[in-house]
Amino acid sequence: MNQTVYPVSAEWRQRAYVDAEAYARLYAQSLSDPEGFWREQAQRLDWIRPFTQVKDTSFDEADFGIRWFADGSLNIAANCLDRHLETQGDVPAILWAGDDPAESRTITYRELHAEVCRFANVLKAKGVRRGDRVTIYMPMIPEAAMAMLACARIGAIHSVVFAGFSPESLAGRVTDCDSSVIITADEGLRGGRKIPLKANVDEALGHCTACATVIVVRRTGGPVTMVPGRDHWYHELRESVPADCPAVEMGAEDPLFILYTSGSTGKPKGVLHTTGGYLLWAALTHHVVFDYKPGEIYWCAADIGWVTGHSYIVYGPLANGATTVMFEGVPTYPDFSRFWQVVDQFGVNIFYTAPTAIRALMREGDEWVRKASRSSLRLLGSVGEPINPEAWEWYYSVVGERRCPIMDTWWQTETGGHMITPLPGAIPLKPGSASRPFFGVQPQVVDPEGRVLEGAVEGNLVIADSWPGQMRTVWGDHERFFQTYFSTYPGKYFTGDGCRRDADGDYWITGRVDDVINVSGHRMGTAEVESALVAHAKVAEAAVVGMPHDIKGQGIYAYVTLNANEEGDDALRAELVRWVRHEIGPIATPDVIQFAPALPKTRSGKIMRRILRKIAEDAVDQLGDISTLADPGVVDHLVANRHRAI
Ligand code: WTA
């Protein structure tokens, strides 16, 4: 295959913190002397009590455990705010662009610090103590970041729930971690539409008893019902608390946040990240991968409801004293030029988004991009799913005018931050390849038996040793943590992704190899959608698989078996779609529902998903061996009634 390679430009070799020689040297040192390497890197944080221990980790069952800098202490809010006040108190920390282009806000480090202290005192006044859980269900407004930092300041553990999730999903997450407080807004605003966040909280709290206090930030001024004693307006509470709030000393291994994410089985897991290693990882990767230089304007267009928003809107950039843009809206509103208008409005230098957004905008034509100058841009990033080379080339040539290198960053909620990614001054770019491991990351490609494959190969991606940003446990279920990630390939962290390594040693992520699908860069467990479907009174059984989708990357294809005497028609299809949206949220909307009198099962009753995947892909000539099915005739019916396109 003739592979396009874009070498590092002379300009980038010069300006970047890390050039090819430095990458080779530092990467080698990070593996040969992890203690020395990370001791030195950790100096970028302000420690209250300096650590003496660095790495204390094992992926083996006998002495399993992951601890970094364990005897050190620090406070994350102090690292993100207080330490910048003296030198850059008047520098913007957050530039906020509203859904409506007429709305924007600038918040300096001094202002952010002051408001976080207020917010922290509000939480304390409501009884929140170190180690308590606080759920944040917020639109993309600066108060969302303030709420996160306020928790960090007093040692509370935040659990941000994406504002697109349904009341049911919210209730499940509030109950799982037993939150005492929910922070929300009256309504969210996206693409000109209002999202009834407070009403969703009211509905969620009808399902669970965990939470005693709701703090409501006013965003739209829309109508809400306030339950006396339980619900409080933030703007009222903040008037009654002191301005000053000391940052609490936290151990490096004290929890910072829980973030729920989908796996291949069961309910979403509460991924737990701790303090020292996580912040170091977020800050160092933000600094090196984006080559962030003081004074630059940086924009990650993710939502704080996902890990990308945690690490690369809030913690990484603020720890580095950067100016971080927060965007409330969507790329297509009021028109397809919105991203690039915001780039011009704030003079954005670094821009980070997901392939799904790039594909959606690419489809609308180049004029929308060309309408804006974009002359401030110097580096682009991609995250969340594999980027197809066509979208990469368009991003590179049209958006970045061939002068901005693209960092295709592969990582996961579990990893805390970037794991495999190019570096702008060091690593040549190949469209579609995440390229090389970051410092301290030891990727391996293994076969299904766990044999480590050498050279140019394809297989499953594992990581052989710990890195500081790694998740530490699943909230409330340490055994599940071990089983999910460390039992498939003993002694190694299993990513759930497949990958190819080429002859140059560059990595190409091929997508999930488990029952997780990636819809518009959002992780979705097929089991979650299935259990939502079978919760409907007319559904007997459901099997959900991913299908190729031009914009979303993957779409959701659901095979549904109805109860006897039920009629599978378009009206029921529409009803089931509404049902799933209500159970989980709009991101789980099925693209296709195929009614199936029966599903293909082995004689022991296991659904053969391989066959369902092939039918959903319309690859019916590749069904493989179906002779082990209890009733091979089932397949003919599925094939004859499949959807060929959406
Ligand atoms: C996928 C998002 C290819 C992958 C940060 C991973 C990617 C899952 C990339 C994690 C990329 C993320 N190239 N695939 N650059 N980035 N993925 O937890 O399948 O929401 O396992 O974290 O997204 O999704 P998560």
Coordinates of N, CA, C and O in Angstrom, one line a residue, residues 10 40 61 79 123 128 131 160 192 200-202 317 345 357 369 372 427 465 471 517 582 596:
A10 N 10.1 22.0 9.2 CA 11.3 22.6 9.9 C 10.8 23.5 11.0 O 11.4 23.6 12.1
E40 N 11.0 13.3 38.0 CA 11.3 14.6 37.4 C 10.0 15.3 36.8 O 9.8 16.5 37.0
E61 N -2.4 -10.8 39.5 CA -3.5 -11.0 40.5 C -3.0 -11.1 41.9 O -3.6 -10.5 42.8
N79 N -3.5 23.7 42.2 CA -2.6 23.6 41.1 C -3.2 24.2 39.8 O -2.5 24.7 38.9
L123 N -21.0 24.4 48.8 CA -21.0 22.9 49.0 C -20.8 22.6 50.5 O -21.5 21.8 51.0
V128 N -21.4 19.1 52.4 CA -20.5 18.2 51.7 C -19.1 18.2 52.3 O -18.5 19.3 52.7
G131 N -14.4 13.4 50.5 CA -14.8 12.0 50.2 C -16.3 11.8 49.8 O -16.7 10.8 49.2
V160 N -19.6 13.6 37.0 CA -20.3 14.4 36.0 C -21.1 13.5 35.1 O -20.6 12.5 34.7
G192 N -30.1 26.0 19.7 CA -31.4 26.8 19.8 C -32.5 26.1 20.6 O -33.5 26.6 20.8
N200 N -35.5 17.1 34.5 CA -35.0 15.8 34.5 C -34.5 15.3 35.8 O -34.6 14.1 36.2
V201 N -33.9 16.2 36.6 CA -33.4 15.9 37.9 C -34.6 15.5 38.8 O -34.6 14.6 39.6
D202 N -35.7 16.3 38.7 CA -36.9 16.0 39.5 C -37.4 14.6 39.2 O -37.7 13.9 40.1
P317 N -5.5 21.8 30.8 CA -5.2 23.2 30.4 C -5.1 24.1 31.6 O -4.1 24.9 31.7
Q345 N -13.3 34.4 16.4 CA -13.8 35.3 17.5 C -12.7 35.4 18.6 O -12.4 36.4 19.1
A357 N -17.7 15.1 14.1 CA -18.0 16.5 13.8 C -17.3 16.9 12.5 O -17.9 17.6 11.6
V369 N -16.3 26.6 5.7 CA -15.0 26.8 6.4 C -14.3 28.0 5.9 O -13.8 28.9 6.6
A372 N -14.6 31.7 7.1 CA -13.8 32.3 8.3 C -12.4 32.3 7.9 O -11.9 31.5 7.1
I427 N 7.0 13.5 15.4 CA 6.6 12.3 14.7 C 5.8 12.6 13.4 O 4.8 13.4 13.4
D465 N 2.4 -2.1 31.1 CA 2.7 -1.6 32.5 C 1.9 -0.4 32.8 O 1.4 0.3 31.9
M471 N -6.8 4.7 35.5 CA -7.9 4.6 36.5 C -7.4 3.6 37.6 O -6.6 2.7 37.4
I517 N -19.9 -0.3 21.2 CA -19.9 0.4 20.0 C -19.6 1.9 20.2 O -19.8 2.4 21.3
H582 N -35.9 7.6 25.8 CA -36.3 7.9 27.1 C -35.6 7.1 28.2 O -35.2 7.6 29.3
A596 N -37.4 -9.6 14.2 CA -36.9 -11.0 13.9 C -37.7 -12.0 14.6 O -37.7 -11.9 15.9

